[in-house]
Coordinates of C-alpha atoms in Angstrom, one line a residue:
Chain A
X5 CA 99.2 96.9 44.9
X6 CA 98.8 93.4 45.9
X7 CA 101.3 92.2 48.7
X8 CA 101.6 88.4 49.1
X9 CA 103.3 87.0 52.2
X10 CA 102.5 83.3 52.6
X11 CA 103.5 79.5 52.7
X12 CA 101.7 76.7 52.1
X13 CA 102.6 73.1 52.0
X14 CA 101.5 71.3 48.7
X15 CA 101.6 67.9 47.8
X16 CA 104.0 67.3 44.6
X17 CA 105.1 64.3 43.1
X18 CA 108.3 64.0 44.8
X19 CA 107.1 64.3 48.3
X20 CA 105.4 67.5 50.6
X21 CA 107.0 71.1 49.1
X22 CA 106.3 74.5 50.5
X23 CA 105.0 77.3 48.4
X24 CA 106.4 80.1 50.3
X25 CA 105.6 83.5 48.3
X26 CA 106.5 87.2 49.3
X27 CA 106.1 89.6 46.7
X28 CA 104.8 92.7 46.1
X29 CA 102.8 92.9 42.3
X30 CA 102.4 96.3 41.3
X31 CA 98.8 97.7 40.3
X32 CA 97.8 98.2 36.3
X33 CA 100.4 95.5 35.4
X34 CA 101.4 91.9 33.5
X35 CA 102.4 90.0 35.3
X36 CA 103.7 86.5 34.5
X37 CA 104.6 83.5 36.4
X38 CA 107.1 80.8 35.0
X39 CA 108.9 77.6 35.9
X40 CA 108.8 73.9 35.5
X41 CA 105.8 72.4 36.4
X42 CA 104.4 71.5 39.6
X43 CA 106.7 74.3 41.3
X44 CA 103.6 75.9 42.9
X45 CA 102.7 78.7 40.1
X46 CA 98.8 77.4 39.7
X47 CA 98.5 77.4 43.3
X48 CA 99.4 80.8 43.6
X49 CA 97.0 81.5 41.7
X50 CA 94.5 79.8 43.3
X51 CA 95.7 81.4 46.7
X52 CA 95.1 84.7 45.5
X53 CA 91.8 83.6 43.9
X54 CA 90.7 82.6 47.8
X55 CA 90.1 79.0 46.2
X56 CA 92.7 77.2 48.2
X57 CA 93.7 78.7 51.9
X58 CA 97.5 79.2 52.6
X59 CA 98.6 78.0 56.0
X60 CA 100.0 81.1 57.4
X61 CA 100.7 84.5 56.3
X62 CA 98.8 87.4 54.9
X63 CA 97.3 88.6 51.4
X64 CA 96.7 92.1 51.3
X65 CA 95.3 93.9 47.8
X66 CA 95.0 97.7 47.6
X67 CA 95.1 97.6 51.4
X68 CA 92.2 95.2 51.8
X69 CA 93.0 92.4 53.8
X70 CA 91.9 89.5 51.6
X71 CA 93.7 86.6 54.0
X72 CA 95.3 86.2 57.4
X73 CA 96.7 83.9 60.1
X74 CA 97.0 85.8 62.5
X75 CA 95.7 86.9 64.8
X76 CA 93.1 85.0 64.2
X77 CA 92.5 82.8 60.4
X78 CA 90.5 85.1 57.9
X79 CA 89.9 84.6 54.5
X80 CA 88.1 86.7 51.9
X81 CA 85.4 84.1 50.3
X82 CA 85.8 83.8 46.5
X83 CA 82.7 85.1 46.1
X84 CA 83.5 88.8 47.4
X85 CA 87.7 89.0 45.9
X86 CA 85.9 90.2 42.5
X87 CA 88.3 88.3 40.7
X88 CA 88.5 87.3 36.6
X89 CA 89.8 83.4 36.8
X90 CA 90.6 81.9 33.2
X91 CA 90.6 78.0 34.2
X92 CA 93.1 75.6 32.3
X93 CA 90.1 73.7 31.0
X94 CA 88.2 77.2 30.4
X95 CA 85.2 76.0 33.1
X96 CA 82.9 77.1 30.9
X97 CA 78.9 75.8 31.7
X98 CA 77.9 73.4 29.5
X99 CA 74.4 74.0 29.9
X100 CA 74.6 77.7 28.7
X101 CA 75.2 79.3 25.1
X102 CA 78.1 82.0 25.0
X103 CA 75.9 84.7 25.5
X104 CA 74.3 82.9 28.8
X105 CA 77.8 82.5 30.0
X106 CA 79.1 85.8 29.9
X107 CA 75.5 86.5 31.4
X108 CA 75.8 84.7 34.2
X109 CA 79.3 86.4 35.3
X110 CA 78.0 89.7 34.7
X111 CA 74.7 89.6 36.8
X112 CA 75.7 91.6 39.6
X113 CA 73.9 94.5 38.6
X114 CA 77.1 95.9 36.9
X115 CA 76.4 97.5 33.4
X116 CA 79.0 95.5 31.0
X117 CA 78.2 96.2 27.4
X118 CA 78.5 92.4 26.2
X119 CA 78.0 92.9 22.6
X120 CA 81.6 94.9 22.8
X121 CA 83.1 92.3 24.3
X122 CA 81.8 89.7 22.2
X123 CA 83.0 91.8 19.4
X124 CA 86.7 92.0 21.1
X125 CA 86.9 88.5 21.4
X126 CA 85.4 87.9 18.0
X127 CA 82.8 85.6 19.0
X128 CA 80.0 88.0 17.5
X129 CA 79.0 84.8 15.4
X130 CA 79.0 82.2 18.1
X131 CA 76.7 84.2 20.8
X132 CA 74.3 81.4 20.5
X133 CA 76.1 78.1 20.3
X134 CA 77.0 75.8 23.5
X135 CA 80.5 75.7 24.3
X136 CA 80.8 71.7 23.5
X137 CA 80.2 73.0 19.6
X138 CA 83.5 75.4 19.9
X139 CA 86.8 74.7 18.8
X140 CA 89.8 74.7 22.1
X141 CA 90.6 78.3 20.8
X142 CA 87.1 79.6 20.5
X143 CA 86.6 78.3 23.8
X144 CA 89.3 79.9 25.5
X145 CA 88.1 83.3 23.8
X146 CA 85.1 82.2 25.6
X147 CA 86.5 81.8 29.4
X148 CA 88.4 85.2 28.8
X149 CA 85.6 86.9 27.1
X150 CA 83.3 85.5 30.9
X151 CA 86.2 86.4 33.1
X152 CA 86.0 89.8 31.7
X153 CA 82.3 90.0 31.8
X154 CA 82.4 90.6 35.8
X155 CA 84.4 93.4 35.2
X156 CA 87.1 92.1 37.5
X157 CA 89.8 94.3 38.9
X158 CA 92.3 91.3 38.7
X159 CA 92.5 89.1 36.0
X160 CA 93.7 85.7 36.4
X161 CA 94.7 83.3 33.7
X162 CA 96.4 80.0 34.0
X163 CA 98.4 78.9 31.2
X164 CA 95.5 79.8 28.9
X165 CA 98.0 79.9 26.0
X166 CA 99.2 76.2 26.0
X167 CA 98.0 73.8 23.9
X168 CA 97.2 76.0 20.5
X169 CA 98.5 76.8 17.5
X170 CA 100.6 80.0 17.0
X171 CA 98.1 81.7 15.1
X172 CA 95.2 81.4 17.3
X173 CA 97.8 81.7 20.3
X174 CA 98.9 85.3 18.7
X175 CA 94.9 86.2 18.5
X176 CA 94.4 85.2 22.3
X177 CA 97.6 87.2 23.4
X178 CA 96.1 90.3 21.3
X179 CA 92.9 89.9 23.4
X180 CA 94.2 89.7 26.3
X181 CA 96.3 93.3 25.8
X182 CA 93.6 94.9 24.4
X183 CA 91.4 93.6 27.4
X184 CA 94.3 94.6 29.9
X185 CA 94.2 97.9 28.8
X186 CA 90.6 98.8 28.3
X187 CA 89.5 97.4 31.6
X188 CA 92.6 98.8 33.3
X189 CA 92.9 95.4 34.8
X190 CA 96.3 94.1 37.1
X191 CA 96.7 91.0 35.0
X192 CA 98.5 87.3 36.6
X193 CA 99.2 84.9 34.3
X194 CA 101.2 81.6 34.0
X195 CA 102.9 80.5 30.9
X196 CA 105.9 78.1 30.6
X197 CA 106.5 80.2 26.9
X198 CA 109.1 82.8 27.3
X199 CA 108.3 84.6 24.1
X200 CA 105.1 84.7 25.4
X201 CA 105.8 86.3 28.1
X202 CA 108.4 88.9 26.9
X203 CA 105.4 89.6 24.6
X204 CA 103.0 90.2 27.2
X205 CA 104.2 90.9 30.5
X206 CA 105.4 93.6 32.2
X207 CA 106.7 91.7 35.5
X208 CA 108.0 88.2 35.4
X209 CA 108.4 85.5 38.8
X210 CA 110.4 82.4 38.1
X211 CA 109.8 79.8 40.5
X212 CA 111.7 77.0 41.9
X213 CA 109.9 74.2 43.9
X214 CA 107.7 76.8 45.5
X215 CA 110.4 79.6 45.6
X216 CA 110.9 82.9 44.4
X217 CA 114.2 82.4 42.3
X218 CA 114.3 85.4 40.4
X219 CA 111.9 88.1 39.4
X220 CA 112.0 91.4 36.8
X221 CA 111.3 92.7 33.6
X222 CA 111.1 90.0 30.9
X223 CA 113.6 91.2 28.8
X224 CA 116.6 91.6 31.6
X225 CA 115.8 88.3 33.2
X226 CA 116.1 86.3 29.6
X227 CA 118.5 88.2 27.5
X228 CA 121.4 86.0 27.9
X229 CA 124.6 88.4 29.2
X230 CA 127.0 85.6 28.1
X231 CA 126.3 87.0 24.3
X232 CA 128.3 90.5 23.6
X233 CA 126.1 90.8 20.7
X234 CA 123.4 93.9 20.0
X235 CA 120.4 91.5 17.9
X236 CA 119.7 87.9 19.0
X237 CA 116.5 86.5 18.4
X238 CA 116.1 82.7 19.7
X239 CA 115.2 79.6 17.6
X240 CA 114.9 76.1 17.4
X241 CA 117.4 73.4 15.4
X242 CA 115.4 71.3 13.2
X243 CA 117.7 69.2 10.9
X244 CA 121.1 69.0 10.0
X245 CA 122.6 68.1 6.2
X246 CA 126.1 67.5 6.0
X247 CA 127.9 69.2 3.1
X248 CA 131.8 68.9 2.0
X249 CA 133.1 71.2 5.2
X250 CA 130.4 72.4 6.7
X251 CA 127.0 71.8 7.6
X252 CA 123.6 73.4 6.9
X253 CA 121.4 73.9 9.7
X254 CA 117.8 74.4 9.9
X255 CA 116.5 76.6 12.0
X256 CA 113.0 77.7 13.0
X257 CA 112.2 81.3 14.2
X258 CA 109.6 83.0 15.6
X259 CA 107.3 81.2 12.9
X260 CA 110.1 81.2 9.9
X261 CA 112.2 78.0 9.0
X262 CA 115.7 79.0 6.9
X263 CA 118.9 77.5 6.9
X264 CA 122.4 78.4 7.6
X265 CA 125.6 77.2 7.2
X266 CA 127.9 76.4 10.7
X267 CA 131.3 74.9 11.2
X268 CA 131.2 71.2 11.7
X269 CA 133.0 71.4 14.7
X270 CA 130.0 73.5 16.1
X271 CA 127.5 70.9 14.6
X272 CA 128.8 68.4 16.7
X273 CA 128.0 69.9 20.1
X274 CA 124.3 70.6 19.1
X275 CA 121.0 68.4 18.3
X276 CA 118.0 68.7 16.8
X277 CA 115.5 70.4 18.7
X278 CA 117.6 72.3 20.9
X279 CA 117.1 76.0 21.4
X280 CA 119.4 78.8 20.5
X281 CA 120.3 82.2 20.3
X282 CA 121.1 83.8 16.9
X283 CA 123.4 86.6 17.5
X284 CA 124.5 89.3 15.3
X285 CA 126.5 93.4 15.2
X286 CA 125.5 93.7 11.9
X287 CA 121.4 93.9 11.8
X288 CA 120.7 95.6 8.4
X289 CA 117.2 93.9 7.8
X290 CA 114.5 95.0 5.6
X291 CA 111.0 95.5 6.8
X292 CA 107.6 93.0 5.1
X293 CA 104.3 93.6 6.2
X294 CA 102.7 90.3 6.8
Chain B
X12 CA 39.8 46.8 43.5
X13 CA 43.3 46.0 41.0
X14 CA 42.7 49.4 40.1
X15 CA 42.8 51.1 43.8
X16 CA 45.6 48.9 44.7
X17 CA 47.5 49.9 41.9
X18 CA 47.2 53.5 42.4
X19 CA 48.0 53.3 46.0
X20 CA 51.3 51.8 44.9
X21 CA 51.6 54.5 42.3
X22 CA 51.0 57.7 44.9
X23 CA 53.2 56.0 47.0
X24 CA 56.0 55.6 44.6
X25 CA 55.2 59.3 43.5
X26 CA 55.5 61.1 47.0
X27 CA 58.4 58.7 48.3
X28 CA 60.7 59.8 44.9
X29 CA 59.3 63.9 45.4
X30 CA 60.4 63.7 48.9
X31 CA 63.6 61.7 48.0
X32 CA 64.6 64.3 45.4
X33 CA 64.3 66.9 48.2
X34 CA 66.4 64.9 50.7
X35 CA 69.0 63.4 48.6
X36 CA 70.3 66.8 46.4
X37 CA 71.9 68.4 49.7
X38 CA 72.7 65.3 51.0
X39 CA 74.9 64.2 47.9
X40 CA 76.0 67.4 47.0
X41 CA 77.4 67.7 50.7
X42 CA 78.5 63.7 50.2
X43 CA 80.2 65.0 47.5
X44 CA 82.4 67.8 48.6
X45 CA 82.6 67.1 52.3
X46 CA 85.8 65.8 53.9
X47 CA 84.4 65.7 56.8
X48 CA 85.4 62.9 59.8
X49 CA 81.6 62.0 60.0
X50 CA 81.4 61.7 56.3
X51 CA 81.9 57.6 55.8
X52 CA 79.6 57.2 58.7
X53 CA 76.6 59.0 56.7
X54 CA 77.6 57.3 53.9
X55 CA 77.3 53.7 55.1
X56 CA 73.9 54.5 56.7
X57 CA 72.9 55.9 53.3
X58 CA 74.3 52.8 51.4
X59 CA 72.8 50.6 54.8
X60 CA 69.2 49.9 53.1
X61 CA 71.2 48.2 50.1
X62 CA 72.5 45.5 51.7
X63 CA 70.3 44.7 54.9
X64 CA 67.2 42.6 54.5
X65 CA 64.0 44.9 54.3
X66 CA 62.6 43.1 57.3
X67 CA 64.9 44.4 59.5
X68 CA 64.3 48.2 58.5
X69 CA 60.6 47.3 58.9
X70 CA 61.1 45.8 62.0
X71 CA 63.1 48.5 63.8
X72 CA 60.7 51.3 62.2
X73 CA 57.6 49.1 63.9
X74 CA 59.5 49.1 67.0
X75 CA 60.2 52.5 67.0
X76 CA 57.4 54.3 65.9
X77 CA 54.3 51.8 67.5
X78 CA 52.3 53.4 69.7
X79 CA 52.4 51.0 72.5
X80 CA 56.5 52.3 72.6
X81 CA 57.5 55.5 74.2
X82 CA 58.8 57.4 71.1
X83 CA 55.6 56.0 68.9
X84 CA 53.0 57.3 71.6
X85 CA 54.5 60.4 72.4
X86 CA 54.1 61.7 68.4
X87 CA 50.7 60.1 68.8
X88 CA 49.5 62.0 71.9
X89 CA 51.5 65.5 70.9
X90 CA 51.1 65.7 67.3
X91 CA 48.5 63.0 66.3
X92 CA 51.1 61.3 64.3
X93 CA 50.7 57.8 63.9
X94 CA 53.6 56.3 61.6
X95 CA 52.5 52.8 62.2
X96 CA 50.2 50.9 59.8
X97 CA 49.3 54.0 58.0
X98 CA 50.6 55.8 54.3
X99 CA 52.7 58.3 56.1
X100 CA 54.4 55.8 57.7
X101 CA 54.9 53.7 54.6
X102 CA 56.4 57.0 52.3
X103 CA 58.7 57.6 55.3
X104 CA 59.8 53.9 55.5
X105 CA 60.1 53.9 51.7
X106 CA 62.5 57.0 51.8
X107 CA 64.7 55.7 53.9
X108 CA 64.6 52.1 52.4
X109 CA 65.1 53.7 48.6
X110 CA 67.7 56.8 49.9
X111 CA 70.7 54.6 48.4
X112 CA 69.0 54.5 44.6
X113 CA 68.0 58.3 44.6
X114 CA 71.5 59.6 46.5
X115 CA 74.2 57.4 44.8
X116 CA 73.5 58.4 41.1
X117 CA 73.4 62.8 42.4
X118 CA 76.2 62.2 44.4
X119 CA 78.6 60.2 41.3
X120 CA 77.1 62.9 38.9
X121 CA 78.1 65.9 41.2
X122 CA 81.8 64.1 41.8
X123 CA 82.0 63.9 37.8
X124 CA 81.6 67.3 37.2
X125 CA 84.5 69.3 37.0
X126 CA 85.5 71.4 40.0
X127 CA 86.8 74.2 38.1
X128 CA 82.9 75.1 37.0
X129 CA 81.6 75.4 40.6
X130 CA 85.2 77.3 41.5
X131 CA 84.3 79.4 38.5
X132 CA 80.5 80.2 39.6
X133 CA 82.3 81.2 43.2
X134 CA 84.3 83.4 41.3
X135 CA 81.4 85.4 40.0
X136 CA 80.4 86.2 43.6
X137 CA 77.4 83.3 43.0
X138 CA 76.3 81.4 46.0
X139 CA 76.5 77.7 46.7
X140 CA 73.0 77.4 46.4
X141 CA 72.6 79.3 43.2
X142 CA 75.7 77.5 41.7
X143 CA 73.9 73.9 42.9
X144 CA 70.7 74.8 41.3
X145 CA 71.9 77.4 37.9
X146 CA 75.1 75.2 37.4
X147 CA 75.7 72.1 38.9
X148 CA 72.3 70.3 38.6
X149 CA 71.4 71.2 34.8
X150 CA 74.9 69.9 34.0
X151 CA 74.1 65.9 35.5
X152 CA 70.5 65.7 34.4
X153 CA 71.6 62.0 33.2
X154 CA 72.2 61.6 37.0
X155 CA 69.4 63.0 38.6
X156 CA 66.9 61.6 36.0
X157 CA 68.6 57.9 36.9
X158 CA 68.0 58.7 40.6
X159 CA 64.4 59.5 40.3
X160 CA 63.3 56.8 38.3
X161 CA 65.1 54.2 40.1
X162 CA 63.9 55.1 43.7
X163 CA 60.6 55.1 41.7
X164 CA 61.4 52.1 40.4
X165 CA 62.6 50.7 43.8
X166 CA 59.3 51.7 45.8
X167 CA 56.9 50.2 43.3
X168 CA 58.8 46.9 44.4
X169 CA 59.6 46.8 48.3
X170 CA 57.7 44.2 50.2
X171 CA 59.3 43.7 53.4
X172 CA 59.3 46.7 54.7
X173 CA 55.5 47.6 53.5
X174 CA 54.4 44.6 54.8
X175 CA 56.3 44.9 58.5
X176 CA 55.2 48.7 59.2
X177 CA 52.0 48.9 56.5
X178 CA 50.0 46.0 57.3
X179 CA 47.7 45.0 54.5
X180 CA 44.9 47.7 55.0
X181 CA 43.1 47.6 51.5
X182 CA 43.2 51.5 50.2
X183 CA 45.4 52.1 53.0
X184 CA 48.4 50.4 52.9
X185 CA 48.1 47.7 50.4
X186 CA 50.4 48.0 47.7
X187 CA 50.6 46.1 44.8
X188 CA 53.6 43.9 45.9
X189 CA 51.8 42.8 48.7
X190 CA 48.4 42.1 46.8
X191 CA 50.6 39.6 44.9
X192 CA 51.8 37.6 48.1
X193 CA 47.8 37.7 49.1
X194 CA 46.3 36.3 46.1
X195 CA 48.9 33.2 45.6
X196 CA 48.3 32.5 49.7
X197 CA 44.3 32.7 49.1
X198 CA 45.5 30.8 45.7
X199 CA 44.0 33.2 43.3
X200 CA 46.2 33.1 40.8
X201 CA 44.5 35.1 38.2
X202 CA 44.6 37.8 40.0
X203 CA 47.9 37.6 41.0
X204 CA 48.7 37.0 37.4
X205 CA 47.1 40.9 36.8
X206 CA 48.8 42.8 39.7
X207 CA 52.4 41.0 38.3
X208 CA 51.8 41.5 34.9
X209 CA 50.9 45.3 35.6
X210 CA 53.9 45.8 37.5
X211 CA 56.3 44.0 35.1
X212 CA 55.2 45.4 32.3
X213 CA 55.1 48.8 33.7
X214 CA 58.7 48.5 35.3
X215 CA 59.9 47.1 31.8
X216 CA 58.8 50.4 30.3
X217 CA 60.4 52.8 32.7
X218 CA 63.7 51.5 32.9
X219 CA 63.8 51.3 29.2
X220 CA 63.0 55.1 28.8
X221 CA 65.4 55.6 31.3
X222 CA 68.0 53.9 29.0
X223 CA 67.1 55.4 26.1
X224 CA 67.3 58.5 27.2
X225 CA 70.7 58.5 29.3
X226 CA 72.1 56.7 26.0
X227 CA 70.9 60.1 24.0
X228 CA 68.1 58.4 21.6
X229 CA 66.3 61.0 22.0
X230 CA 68.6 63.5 20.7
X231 CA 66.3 66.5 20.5
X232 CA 64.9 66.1 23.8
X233 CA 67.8 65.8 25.8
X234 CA 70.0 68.0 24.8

């Protein structure tokens, strides 16, 4: 178990905020932080990782004291928190292949069979080349693939999913479960994509300018109550076309566009490009392999 | 007696950039992470030797080290050192009077890197020493290759400070910058003509491997 009790004033755009964090992440978990950005969800994450020092309070994991104020300042050094730390921009060393990468993390005299987890992260074929020659989703195959390589008891990742295409964003989020599970590893990550993190996580913290505003299983803290229906899945508006009565909408979903017909007096209290919730009693649906 | 000159200018310009090298990586690597109160301090003496007239460097170092002066003698009498008017003396007056050209481009190249790769070398339970040396330095070769060849560069060219605390001891202290001065005062122009045309020529060369290579001509080799 990891128990966080801390504060920490940060700088933000609009002026000094305090990060002040008290949670309790269970062991063998998801766990996923969300929220606007610049409300503090990196720099717990960097907290935890012993790369930036809170101002007061206490980090304990699995009843290790990794920081505290009092009574006297202690703080674990990075170096001995044994920690898995996917970077935004992946970090990766420019002067080393792949292979010399994952090499590096793993030199601590630990026996981590690198071909296997080349071979999870399917990067069998690119063991040799320099990062610079790697597409953005190789790459972060790469960072995740080194992160893993220490055989880390905590893995963290921030917002490693941003900035990709759904397909190589579903091949990432497959990684990191199988990875998860294999290592047995207590997994942080930050992601501002709620689908994302219903998909992954088993834990989710919203913050709020450095708060704790509400925290629990994905799938209470976004179903929407408001809707008395069983099914919803959510979607995006893309275009409107007007027709006699009514008007066709087109929606996008998960990765499918169709349309459907609403009232015009509907139509006129939405936009294109806002999100919604399609709702339905009546879910007969057929099953397609993909 | 060109030839003797020149090399003297060359071993000094060798050992002054070999020592620099040494000095100037932990100093810019801490110049470049330090947020230390003390920091702007060490960095204007560092940047000090750019702007202040060679003389006056020469001049304090005379002062300082000459025997007939308190500090000077007491090196002489307990260690035999004698910094004044000899090579010693001139490699440590040219590292401090070429620290600038060597530190600047380590300490820009370390600031340029990004911090996430030394956070991520941390990480992995590396030290800073073996995340200076495996990570951070093979990643600004550019920089450090500017540094060395510049200070190089720089040494071959000093004259006021060689000639305050060096003298003019032929095969001792007389470099080829200061061979120049003699031969136009004793007006023997030829061979003032050969030491200059040496040295330009030479200088011409370096810098312009220096910028072929930073601007990647050399593909293969720099990689």
């Amino acid at each position: 178990m990891i128990a966080i009790q801390i504060k920490k004033t940060l700088d933000s755009p609009t002026g000094p905020m305090v990060l002040d964090l008290d949670l309790e992440l269970k062991k063998n978990q998801i766990i996923a932080f969300y929220g606007a950005s610049g409300t503090g969800k990196t720099s717990a994450l960097r907290i935890l990782a012993g790369l930036l020092q809170p101002d007061k309070g206490s980090i304990q994991v699995e009843g290790q004291v990794w920081f505290q104020s009092n009574p006297k300042v202690f703080s674990l050094r990075p170096q001995e928190r044994n920690i898995g730390f996917v970077f935004q921009d992946y970090a990766l060393f420019p002067n080393m292949t792949v292979l010399e990468n994952l090499e590096f993390a793993a030199s601590q005299g630990k026996n981590v069979n690198l071909d296997h987890l080349l071979e999870l992260t399917e990067l069998g074929d690119l063991a040799h080349k320099k990062p610079k020659t790697l597409s953005g989703g190789q790459q972060q195959r790469v960072a995740l693939a080194r992160a893993l390589a220490q055989r880390p008891k905590i893995l963290l990742l921030d917002e490693p999913l941003s900035a990709l295409d759904e397909s190589i964003r579903r091949k990432l989020q497959f990684c990191v479960l199988e990875a998860h599970k294999e290592y047995q590893l207590t997994t942080i990550l930050v992601s501002h994509n709620k689908e994302e993190i219903i998909k992954l996580s088993d834990w989710a913290i919203q913050l709020k300018e450095g708060k704790v505003v509400q925290q629990g299983a994905p799938i209470n803290l976004f179903s929407s109550k408001k809707i008395p229906e069983k099914f919803k899945v959510s979607g995006e508006i893309l275009d409107f076309t007007q027709k006699d009565n009514v008007v066709e909408v087109q929606l996008l979903v998960q990765d499918h566009v169709f349309k459907m017909e609403i009232e015009q007096k509907k139509a006129d209290s939405l936009r294109v490009g806002d999100q919604i919730v399609l709702a339905s009693n009546d879910f007969r649906p057929k099953l397609y392999k993909k | 007696m060109i030839w003797d000159t020149l090399l003297l200018t060359l071993q000094l310009a060798l050992v002054t950039t070999f020592f620099l090298l040494l000095i100037s990586i932990p100093l810019a690597s801490w110049l470049a992470q330090s947020k230390s109160k003390v920091k702007p301090i060490v960095e204007t003496l560092v940047s000090m030797p750019l702007v202040l007239p060679p003389t006056v460097i020469g001049f304090y170092f005379l002062v300082a080290f000459s025997p007939g002066n308190a500090f000077g003698n007491w090196l002489n009498e307990w260690f035999g050192i004698k910094l004044v008017f000899s090579f010693p003396g001139l490699v440590l007056a040219s590292i401090l009077y070429s620290l600038p050209f060597m530190v600047h481009p380590i300490q820009s190249g370390l600031a340029a890197v990004s911090p996430s790769l030394k956070e991520a070398a941390y990480l992995m339970g590396k030290s800073k020493r073996e995340t200076l040396v495996k990570v951070l330095l093979p990643n600004i070769r550019p920089a450090l290759l500017t540094g060395m060849v510049l200070s190089f560069a720089h040494t071959i060219g000093e004259f006021g400070v060689v000639l305050m605390i060096g003298g003019n001891i032929p095969g001792v202290t007389k470099v080829a910058s200061i061979a120049i001065y003699d031969e136009v005062e004793a007006l023997n122009y030829q061979a003032a003509n050969q030491y200059a045309a040496v040295l330009f020529v030479a200088t011409f060369c370096i810098l312009f491997l220096v910028y072929l290579i930073n601007g990647r001509y050399f593909k293969t080799f720099w990689k």
